[in-house]
GROMACS .gro file of C-alpha atoms in nm:
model
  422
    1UNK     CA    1   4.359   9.935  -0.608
    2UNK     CA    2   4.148   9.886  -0.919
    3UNK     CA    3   4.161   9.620  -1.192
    4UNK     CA    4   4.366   9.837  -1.409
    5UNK     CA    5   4.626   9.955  -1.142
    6UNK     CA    6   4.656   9.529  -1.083
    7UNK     CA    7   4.692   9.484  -1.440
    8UNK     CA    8   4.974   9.692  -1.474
    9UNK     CA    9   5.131   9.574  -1.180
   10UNK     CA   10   5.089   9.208  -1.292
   11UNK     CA   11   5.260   9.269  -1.660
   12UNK     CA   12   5.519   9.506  -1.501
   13UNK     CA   13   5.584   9.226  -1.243
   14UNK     CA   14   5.600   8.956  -1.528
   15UNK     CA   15   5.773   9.216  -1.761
   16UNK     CA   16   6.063   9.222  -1.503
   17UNK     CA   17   6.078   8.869  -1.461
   18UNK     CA   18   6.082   8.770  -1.809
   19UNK     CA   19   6.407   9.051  -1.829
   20UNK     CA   20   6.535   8.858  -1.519
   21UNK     CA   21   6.543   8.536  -1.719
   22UNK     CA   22   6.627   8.658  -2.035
   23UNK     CA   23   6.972   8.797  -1.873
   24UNK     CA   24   7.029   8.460  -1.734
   25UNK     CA   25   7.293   8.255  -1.970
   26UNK     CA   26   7.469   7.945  -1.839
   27UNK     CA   27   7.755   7.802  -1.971
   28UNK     CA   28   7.817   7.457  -1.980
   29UNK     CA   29   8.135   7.270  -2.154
   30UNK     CA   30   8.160   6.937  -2.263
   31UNK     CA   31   8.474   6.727  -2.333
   32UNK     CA   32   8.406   6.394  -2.425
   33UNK     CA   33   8.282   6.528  -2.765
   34UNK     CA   34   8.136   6.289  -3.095
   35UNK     CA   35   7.842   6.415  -3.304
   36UNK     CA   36   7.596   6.189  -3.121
   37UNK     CA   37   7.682   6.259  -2.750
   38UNK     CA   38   7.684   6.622  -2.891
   39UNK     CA   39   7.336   6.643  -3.049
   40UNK     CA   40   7.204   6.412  -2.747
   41UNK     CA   41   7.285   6.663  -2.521
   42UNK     CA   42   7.158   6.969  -2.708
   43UNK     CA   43   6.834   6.772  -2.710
   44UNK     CA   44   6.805   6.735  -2.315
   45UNK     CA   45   6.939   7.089  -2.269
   46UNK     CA   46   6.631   7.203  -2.495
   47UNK     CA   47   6.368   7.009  -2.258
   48UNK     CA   48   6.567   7.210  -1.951
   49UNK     CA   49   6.473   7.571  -2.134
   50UNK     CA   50   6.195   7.466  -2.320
   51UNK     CA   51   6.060   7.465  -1.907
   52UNK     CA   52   6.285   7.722  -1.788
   53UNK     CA   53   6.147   8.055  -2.040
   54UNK     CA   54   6.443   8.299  -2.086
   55UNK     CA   55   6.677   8.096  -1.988
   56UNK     CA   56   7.001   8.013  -2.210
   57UNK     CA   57   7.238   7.734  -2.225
   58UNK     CA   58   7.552   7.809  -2.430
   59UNK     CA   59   7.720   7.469  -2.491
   60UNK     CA   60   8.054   7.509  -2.569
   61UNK     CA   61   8.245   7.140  -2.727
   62UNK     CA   62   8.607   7.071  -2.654
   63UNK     CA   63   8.828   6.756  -2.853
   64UNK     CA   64   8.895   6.522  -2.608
   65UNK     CA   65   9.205   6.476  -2.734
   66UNK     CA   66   9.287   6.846  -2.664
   67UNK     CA   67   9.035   6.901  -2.418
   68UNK     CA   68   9.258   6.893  -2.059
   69UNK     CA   69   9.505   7.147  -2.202
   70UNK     CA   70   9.186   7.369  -2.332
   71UNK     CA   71   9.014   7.367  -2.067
   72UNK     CA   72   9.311   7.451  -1.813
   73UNK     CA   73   9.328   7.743  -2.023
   74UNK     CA   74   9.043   7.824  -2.021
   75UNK     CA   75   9.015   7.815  -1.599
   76UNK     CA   76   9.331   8.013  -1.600
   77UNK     CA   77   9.201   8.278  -1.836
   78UNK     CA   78   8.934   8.299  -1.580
   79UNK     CA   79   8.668   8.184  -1.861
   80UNK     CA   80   8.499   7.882  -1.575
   81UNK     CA   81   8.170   7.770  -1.744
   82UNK     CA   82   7.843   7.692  -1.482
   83UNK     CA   83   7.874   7.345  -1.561
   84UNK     CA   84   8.137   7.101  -1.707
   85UNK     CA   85   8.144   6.752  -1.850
   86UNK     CA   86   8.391   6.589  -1.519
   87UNK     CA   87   8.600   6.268  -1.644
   88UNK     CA   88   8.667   6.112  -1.333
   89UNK     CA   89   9.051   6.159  -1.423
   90UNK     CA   90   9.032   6.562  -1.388
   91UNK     CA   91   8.757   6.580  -1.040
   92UNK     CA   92   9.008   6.574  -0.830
   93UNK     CA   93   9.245   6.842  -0.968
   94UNK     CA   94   8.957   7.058  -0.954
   95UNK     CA   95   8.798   6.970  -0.625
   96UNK     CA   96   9.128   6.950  -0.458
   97UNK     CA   97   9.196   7.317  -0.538
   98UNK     CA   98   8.837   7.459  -0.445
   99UNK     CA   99   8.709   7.554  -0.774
  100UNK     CA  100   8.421   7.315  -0.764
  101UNK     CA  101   8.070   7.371  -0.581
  102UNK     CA  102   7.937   7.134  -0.311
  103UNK     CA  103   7.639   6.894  -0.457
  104UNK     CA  104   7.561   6.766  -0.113
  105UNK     CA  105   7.294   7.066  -0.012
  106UNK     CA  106   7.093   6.965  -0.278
  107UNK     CA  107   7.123   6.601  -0.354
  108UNK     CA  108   6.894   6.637  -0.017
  109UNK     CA  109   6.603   6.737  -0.104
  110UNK     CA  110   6.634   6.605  -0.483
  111UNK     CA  111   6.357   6.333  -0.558
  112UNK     CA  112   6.592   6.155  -0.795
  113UNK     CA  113   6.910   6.078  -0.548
  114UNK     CA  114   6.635   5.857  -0.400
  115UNK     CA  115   6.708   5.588  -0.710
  116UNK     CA  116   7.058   5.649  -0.742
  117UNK     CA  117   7.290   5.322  -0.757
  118UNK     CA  118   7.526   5.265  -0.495
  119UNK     CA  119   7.794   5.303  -0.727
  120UNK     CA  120   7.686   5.651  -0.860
  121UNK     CA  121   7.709   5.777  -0.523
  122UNK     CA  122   8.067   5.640  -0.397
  123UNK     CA  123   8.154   5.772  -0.710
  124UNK     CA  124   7.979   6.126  -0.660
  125UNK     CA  125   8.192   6.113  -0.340
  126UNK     CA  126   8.562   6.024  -0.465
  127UNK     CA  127   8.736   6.321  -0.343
  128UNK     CA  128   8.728   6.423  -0.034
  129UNK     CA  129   8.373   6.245   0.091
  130UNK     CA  130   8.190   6.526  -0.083
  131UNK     CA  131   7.952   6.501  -0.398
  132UNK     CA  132   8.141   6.742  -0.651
  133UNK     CA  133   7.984   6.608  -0.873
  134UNK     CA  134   7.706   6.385  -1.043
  135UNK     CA  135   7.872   6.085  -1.296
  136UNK     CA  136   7.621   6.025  -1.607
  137UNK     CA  137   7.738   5.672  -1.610
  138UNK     CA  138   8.006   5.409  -1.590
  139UNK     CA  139   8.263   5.226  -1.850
  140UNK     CA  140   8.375   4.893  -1.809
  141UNK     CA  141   8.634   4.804  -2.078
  142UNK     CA  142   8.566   4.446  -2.226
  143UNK     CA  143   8.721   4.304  -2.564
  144UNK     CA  144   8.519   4.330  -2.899
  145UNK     CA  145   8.673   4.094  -3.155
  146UNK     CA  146   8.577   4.018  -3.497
  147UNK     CA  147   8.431   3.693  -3.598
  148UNK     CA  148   8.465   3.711  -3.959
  149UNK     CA  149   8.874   3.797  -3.906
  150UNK     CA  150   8.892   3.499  -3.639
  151UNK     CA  151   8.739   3.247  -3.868
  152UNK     CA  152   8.952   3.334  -4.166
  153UNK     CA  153   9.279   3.382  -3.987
  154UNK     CA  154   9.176   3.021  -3.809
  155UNK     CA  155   9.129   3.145  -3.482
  156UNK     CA  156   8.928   2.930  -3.384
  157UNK     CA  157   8.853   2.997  -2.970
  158UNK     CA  158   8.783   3.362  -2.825
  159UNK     CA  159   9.089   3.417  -2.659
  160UNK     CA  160   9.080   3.403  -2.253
  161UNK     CA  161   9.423   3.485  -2.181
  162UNK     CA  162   9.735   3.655  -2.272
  163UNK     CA  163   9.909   3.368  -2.446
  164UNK     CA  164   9.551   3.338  -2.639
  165UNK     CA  165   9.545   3.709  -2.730
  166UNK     CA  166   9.883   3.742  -2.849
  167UNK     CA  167   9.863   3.373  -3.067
  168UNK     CA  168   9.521   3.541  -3.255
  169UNK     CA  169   9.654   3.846  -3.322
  170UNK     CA  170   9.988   3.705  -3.519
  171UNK     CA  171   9.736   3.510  -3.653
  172UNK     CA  172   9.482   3.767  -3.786
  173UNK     CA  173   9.800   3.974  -3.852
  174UNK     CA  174   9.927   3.715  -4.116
  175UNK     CA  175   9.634   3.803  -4.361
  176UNK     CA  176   9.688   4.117  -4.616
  177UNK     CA  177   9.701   4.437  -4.464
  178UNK     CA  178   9.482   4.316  -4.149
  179UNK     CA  179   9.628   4.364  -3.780
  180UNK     CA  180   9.560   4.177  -3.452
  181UNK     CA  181   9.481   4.505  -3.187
  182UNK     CA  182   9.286   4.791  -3.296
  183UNK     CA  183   9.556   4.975  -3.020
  184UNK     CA  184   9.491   5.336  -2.853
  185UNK     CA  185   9.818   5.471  -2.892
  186UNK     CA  186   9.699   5.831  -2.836
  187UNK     CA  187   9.458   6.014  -2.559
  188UNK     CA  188   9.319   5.789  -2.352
  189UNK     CA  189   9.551   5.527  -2.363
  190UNK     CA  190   9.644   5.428  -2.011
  191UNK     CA  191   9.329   5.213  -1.979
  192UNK     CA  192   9.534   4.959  -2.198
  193UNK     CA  193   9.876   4.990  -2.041
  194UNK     CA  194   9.679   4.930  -1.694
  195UNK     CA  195   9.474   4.639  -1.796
  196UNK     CA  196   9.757   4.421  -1.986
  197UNK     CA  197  10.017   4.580  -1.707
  198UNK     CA  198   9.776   4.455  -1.419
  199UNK     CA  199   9.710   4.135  -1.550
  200UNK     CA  200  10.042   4.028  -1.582
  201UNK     CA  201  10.120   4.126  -1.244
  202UNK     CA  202   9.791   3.955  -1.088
  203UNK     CA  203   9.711   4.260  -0.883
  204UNK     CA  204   9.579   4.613  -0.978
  205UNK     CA  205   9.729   4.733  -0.675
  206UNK     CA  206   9.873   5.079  -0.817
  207UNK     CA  207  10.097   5.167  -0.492
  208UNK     CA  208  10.254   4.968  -0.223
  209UNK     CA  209  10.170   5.024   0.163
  210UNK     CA  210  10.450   5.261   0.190
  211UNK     CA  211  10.309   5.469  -0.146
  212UNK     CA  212  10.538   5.286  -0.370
  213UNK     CA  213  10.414   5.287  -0.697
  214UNK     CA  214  10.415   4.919  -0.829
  215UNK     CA  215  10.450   5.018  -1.237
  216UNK     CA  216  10.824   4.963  -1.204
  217UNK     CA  217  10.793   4.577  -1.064
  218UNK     CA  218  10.864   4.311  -1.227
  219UNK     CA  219  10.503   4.198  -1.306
  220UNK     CA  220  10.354   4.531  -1.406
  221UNK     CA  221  10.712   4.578  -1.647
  222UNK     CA  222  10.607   4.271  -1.773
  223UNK     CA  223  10.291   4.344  -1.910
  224UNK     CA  224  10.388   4.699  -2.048
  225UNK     CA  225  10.654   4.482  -2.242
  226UNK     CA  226  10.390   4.256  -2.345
  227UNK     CA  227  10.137   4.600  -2.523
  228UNK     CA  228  10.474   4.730  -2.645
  229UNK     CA  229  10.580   4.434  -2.807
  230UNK     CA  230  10.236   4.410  -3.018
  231UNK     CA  231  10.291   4.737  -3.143
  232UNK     CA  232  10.673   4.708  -3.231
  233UNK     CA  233  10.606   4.316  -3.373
  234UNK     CA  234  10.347   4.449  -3.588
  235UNK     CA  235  10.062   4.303  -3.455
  236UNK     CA  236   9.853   4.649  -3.436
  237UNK     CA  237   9.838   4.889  -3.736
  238UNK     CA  238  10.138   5.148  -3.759
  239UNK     CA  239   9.907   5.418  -3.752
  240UNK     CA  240   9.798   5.305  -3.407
  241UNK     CA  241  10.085   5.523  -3.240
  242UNK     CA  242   9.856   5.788  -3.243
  243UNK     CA  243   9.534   5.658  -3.258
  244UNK     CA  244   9.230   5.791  -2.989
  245UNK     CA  245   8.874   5.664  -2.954
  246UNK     CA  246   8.781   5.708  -3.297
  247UNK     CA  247   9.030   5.587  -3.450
  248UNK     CA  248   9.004   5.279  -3.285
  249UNK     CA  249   8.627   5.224  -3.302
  250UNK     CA  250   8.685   5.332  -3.667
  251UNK     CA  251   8.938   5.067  -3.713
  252UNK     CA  252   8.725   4.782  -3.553
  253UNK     CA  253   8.433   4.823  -3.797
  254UNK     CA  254   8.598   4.880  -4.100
  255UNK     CA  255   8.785   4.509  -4.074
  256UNK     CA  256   9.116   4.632  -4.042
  257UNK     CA  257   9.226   4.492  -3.671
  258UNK     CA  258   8.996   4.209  -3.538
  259UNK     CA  259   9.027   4.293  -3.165
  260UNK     CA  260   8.920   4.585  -2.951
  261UNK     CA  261   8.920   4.704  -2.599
  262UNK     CA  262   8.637   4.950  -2.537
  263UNK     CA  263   8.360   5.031  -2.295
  264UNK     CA  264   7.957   5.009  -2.411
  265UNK     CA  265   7.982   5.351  -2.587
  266UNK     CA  266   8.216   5.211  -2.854
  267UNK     CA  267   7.838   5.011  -2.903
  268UNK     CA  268   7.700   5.309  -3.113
  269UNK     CA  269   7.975   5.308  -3.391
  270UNK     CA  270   7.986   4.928  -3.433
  271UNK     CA  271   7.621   4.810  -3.380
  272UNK     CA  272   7.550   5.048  -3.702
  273UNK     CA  273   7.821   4.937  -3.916
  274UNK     CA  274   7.834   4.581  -3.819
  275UNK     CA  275   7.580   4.283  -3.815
  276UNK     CA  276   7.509   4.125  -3.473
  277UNK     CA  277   7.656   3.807  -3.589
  278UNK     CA  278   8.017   3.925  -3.695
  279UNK     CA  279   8.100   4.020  -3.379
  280UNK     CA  280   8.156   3.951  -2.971
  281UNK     CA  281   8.196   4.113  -2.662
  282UNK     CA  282   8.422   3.903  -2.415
  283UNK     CA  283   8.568   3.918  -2.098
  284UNK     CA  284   8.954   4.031  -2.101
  285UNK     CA  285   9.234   3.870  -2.122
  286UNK     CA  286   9.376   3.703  -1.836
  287UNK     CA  287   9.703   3.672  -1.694
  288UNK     CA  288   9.912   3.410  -1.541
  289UNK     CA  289   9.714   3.454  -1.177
  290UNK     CA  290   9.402   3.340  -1.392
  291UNK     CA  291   9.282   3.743  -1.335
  292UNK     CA  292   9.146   3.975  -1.535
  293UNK     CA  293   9.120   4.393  -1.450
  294UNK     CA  294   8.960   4.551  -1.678
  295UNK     CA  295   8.915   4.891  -1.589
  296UNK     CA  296   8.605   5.151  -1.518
  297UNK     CA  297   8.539   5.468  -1.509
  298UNK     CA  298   8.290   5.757  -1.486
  299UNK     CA  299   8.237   6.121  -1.618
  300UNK     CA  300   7.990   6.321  -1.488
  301UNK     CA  301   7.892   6.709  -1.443
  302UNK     CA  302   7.984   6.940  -1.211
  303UNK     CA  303   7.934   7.285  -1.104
  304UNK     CA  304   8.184   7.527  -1.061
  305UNK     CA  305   8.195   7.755  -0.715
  306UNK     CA  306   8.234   8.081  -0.914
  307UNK     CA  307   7.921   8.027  -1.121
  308UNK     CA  308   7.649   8.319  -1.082
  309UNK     CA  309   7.317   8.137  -1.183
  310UNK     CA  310   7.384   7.838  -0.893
  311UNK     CA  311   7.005   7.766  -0.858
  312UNK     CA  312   7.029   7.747  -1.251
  313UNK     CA  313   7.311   7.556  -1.264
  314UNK     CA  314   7.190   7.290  -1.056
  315UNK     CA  315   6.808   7.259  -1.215
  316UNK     CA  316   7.002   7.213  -1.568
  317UNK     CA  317   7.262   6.940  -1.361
  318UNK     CA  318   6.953   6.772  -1.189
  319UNK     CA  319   6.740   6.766  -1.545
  320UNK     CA  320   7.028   6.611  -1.711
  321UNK     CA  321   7.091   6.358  -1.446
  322UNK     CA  322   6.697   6.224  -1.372
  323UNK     CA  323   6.650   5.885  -1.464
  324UNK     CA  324   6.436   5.980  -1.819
  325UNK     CA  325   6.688   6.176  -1.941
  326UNK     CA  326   6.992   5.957  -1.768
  327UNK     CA  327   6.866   5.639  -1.988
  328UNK     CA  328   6.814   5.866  -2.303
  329UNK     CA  329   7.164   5.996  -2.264
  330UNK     CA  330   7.332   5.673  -2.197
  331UNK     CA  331   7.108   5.459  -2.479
  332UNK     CA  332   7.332   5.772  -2.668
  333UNK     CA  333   7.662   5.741  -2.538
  334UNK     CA  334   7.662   5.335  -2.437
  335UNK     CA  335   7.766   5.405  -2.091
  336UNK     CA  336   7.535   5.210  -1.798
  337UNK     CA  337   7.312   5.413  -1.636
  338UNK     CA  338   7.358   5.576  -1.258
  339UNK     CA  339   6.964   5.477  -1.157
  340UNK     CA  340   6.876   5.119  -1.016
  341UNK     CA  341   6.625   4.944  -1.263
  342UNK     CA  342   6.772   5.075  -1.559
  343UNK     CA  343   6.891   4.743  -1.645
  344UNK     CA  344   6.623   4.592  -1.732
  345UNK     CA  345   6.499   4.827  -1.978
  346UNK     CA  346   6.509   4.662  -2.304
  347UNK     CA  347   6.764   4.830  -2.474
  348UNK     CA  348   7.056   4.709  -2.188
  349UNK     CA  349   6.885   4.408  -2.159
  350UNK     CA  350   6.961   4.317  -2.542
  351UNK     CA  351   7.238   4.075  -2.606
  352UNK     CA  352   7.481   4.316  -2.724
  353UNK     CA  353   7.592   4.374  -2.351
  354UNK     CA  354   7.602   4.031  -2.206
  355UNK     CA  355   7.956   4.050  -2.253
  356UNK     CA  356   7.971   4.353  -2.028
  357UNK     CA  357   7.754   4.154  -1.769
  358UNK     CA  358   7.924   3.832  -1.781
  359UNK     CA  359   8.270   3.986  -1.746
  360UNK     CA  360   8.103   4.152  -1.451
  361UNK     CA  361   7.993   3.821  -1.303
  362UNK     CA  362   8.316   3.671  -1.318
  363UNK     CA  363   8.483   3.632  -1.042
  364UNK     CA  364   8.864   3.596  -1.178
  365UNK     CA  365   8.747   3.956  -1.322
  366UNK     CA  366   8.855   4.270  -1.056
  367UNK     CA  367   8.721   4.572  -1.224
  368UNK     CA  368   8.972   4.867  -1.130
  369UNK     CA  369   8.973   5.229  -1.048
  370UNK     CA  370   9.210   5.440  -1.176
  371UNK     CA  371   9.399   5.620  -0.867
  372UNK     CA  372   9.214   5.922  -0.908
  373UNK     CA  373   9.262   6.060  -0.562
  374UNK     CA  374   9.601   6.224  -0.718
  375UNK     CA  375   9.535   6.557  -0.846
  376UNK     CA  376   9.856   6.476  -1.053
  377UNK     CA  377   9.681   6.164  -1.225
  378UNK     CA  378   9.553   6.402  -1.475
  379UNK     CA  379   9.847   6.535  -1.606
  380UNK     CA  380   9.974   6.188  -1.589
  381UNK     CA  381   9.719   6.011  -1.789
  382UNK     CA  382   9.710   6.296  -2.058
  383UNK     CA  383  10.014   6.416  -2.103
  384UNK     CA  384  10.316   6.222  -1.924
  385UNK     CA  385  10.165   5.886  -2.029
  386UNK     CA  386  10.093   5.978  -2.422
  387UNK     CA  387  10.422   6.078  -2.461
  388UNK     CA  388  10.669   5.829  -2.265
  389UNK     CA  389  10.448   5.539  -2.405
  390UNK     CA  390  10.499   5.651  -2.760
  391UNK     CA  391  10.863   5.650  -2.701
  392UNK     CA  392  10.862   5.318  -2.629
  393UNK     CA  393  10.636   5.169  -2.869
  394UNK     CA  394  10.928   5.367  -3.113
  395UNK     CA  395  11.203   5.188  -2.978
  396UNK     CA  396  11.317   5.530  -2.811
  397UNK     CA  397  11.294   5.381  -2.479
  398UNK     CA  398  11.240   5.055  -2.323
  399UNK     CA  399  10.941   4.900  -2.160
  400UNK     CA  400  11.162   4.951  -1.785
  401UNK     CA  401  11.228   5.270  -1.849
  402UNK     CA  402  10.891   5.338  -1.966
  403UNK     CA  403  10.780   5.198  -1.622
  404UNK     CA  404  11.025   5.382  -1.402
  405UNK     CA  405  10.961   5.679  -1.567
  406UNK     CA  406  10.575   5.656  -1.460
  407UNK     CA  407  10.656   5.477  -1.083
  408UNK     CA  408  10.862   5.830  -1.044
  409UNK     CA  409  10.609   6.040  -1.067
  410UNK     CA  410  10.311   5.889  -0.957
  411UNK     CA  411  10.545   5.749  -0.637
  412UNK     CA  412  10.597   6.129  -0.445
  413UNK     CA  413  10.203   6.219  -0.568
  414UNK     CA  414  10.112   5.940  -0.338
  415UNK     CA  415  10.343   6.021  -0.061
  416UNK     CA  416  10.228   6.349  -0.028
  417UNK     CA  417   9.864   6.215  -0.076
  418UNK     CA  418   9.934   6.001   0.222
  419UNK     CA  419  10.092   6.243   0.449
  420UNK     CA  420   9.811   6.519   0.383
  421UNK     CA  421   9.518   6.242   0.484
  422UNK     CA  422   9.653   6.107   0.750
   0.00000   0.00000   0.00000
C-alpha cells in the first residue's frame, strides 16, 4: 500500500466516523426548570460536545409545575429521552417498572465514584439496591426569615418552635399588606405539610409496623391543622393557595411575607435581591417533643433502558456528575454537592449556609426522607396532595379529612410494598 492508497483510507476512515457522530443526537429532559439551572446546564452540556465532535445534545425543559403529567406523556407516547432530570419523588415509578438503565456497570470503573459521599450513593441506590441513577445534590429545607419585617413587627427572637412561629407571623401579619408565611400552596407542597405535620407528632415515622400510614393520627392531624390554620387565619398571603417555588422565593425577597421554608437553591434568588444583613437562615420550627424534621431530598439523572447512544448517554451523565462540573452546577442551583471536600470550597463555606449546617448539627433536628420506595408517592405528592390540601386550606374540607384522605391511599401502597419485599 502506498502513501496515497493510506491517505485515502485514513480520510475515508475519519470521513465515516465523523458521519457516525454526526448521526448521534441524545436527548436529555430536564424538569426542575428556572433560567439559571437552565443556562447552567447548557453550559456543561457544551464542555461534553465541545470534547465529543458530532455529537448533539437536544435539551428539552419541562415546568415543574406541569412537568410529572408531561413527562408521563411523553413516556407513554413512546417519546423516552437518553437522559432525564430524576426528582427523587418519580425514581421509583420508573425503576419499579423497568424503564430505567442499570448505573452499577459503570460506576465501576468510573474515576469519580471514587469521591462520592456516602449519602450520594445510598441515595443512587434507593430502589431496589441498584444505582438508577446519579443525584446532582441534596436539599435540606431550613427557615429564611426576614430581619427587617421581625424588627418592625417587634419580633424580637428567631422563632424555635411552633408556638414561636405562629406568635411572629400574627405579628408580622398585623403590618399593611405584609403576611407571616411565604406558604407553597401549589407543586411541591408536601415538604411543608410533612415538616409542620411531623413536628407536631414528634416522629417522622410515615407508616406504622403493620404499614399503617400515621397522617390520620392524632399528632400528624394536628400539625396539618396547625399549616391550614395559617392559611385560613390569614397569616400567609391569599395568593399562596397556589403558589410554587417561585412564587414563594419571589414573595420572600420582595418583603411581602417575612418567613420562608426552602432548601440552599432558594439562595440564588434572595442573595441577589437581598443584603446579607436583612436576612437569616434558621433551624425549623420545633414541636412539642422539642424535634424538628425538616425534610431532604435529591434529584439526579438517569438513563433510560430504551436509549440507543448508551455509551453516549453515560459519558454526558458522568461529565455532568464529576466533581468540576458537580460544584459549578450546584454553586448554580444551591443544592450541596454529591463529592466529599466540596464543603470547604469557599463558596459553601460562606456564612450564608451556616444555617443549613447548624440545623444539621442539631441533634433535636431528624432530617427526613420522603417514602419514596412507593411508586404511588408520585402521584401522591403531585397530584392527590395539591388538590385535597387546597380544599382544605378553602374550608372545603377539614384538616381530618384532609389527613384520612392521604392515610387511605398511601396505607394499601405500603401494604403491597411490604408484601412484595418480603
Amino acid at each position: 500500500m502506498n502513501w496515497k492508497t493510506t491517505l485515502l483510507a485514513g480520510v475515508t476512515s475519519l470521513a465515516l466516523t465523523s458521519q457516525a457522530y454526526a448521526d448521534t443526537t441524545l436527548k436529555l429532559v430536564e424538569v426542575i426548570t428556572s433560567p439559571e439551572r437552565t443556562e447552567t446546564l447548557k453550559g456543561l452540556v457544551a464542555e461534553y460536545e465541545a470534547a465529543h465532535p458530532g455529537v448533539n445534545v437536544e435539551i428539552t425543559s419541562l415546568p415543574w409545575g406541569q412537568a410529572f403529567e408531561k413527562f408521563a406523556t411523553m413516556v407513554s407516547a413512546g417519546q423516552t429521552p437518553d437522559l432525564v432530570e430524576m426528582p427523587d419523588t418519580w425514581l421509583t415509578l420508573y425503576a419499579n417498572n423497568h424503564m430505567l438503565e442499570s448505573l452499577e456497570p459503570y460506576l465501576k470503573d468510573w474515576d469519580g465514584a471514587k469521591t462520592l459521599n456516602d449519602r450520594a450513593i445510598e441515595f443512587a441506590r434507593s430502589a431496589d439496591d441498584t444505582a438508577y441513577m446519579m443525584p446532582y445534590g441534596f436539599y435540606l429545607r431550613a427557615m429564611f426569615y426576614n430581619k427587617k419585617l421581625f424588627k418592625e413587627a417587634g419580633v424580637t427572637e428567631v422563632p424555635k418552635t411552633l408556638e414561636d412561629f405562629r406568635a411572629a407571623a400574627e405579628k408580622v401579619s398585623a403590618l399593611p399588606g405584609k403576611s407571616g408565611y411565604c406558604m407553597r400552596g401549589g407543586p411541591g407542597g408536601l415538604n411543608g405539610w410533612v415538616m409542620f405535620g411531623a413536628a407536631a407528632a414528634g416522629s417522622n415515622d410515615f407508616f406504622t409496623k403493620d404499614g399503617d400510614s400515621t397522617f390520620n393520627s392524632e399528632g400528624w392531624t394536628t400539625g396539618l391543622e396547625y399549616l391550614v390554620d395559617i392559611y385560613k387565619d390569614g397569616l400567609a398571603p391569599k395568593d399562596s393557595l397556589n403558589w410554587g417555588f417561585n412564587e414563594i422565593v419571589a414573595g420572600f425577597y420582595s418583603g411581602t411575607c417575612a418567613m420562608l421554608d426552602q432548601d440552599p437553591d432558594a439562595l440564588i434568588a434572595i442573595a441577589s435581591r437581598m443584603k446579607e444583613e436583612d436576612f437569616g437562615v434558621t433551624t425549623m420550627p420545633k414541636g412539642p417533643s422539642g424535634k424538628a424534621f425538616p425534610t431532604i431530598g435529591y434529584a439526579g439523572w438517569s438513563m433510560f433502558a430504551d436509549s440507543e447512544h448508551k455509551d453516549e448517554a453515560w459519558e454526558l451523565l458522568s461529565h455532568l456528575s464529576s466533581k468540576d462540573s458537580n460544584l459549578a452546577w450546584n454553586k448554580r442551583i444551591g443544592a450541596l454537592p454529591i463529592h466529599n471536600g466540596a464543603e470547604s470550597d469557599p463558596f459553601f463555606a460562606s456564612p450564608q449556609f451556616k444555617g443549613w449546617f447548624k440545623e444539621l448539627s442539631d441533634p433535636d433536628v431528624h432530617p427526613t426522607v420522603m417514602p419514596t420506595h412507593l411508586e404511588e408517592f408520585a402521584f401522591f405528592k403531585d397530584s392527590i396532595v395539591i388538590r385535597t390540601s387546597q380544599e382544605a386550606m378553602l374550608g372545603r374540607i377539614t384538616a381530618k379529612e384532609l389527613a384520612t384522605q392521604w392515610a387511605e391511599y398511601l396505607s394499601p401502597a405500603q401494604k403491597n410494598w411490604m408484601a412484595a419485599n418480603q
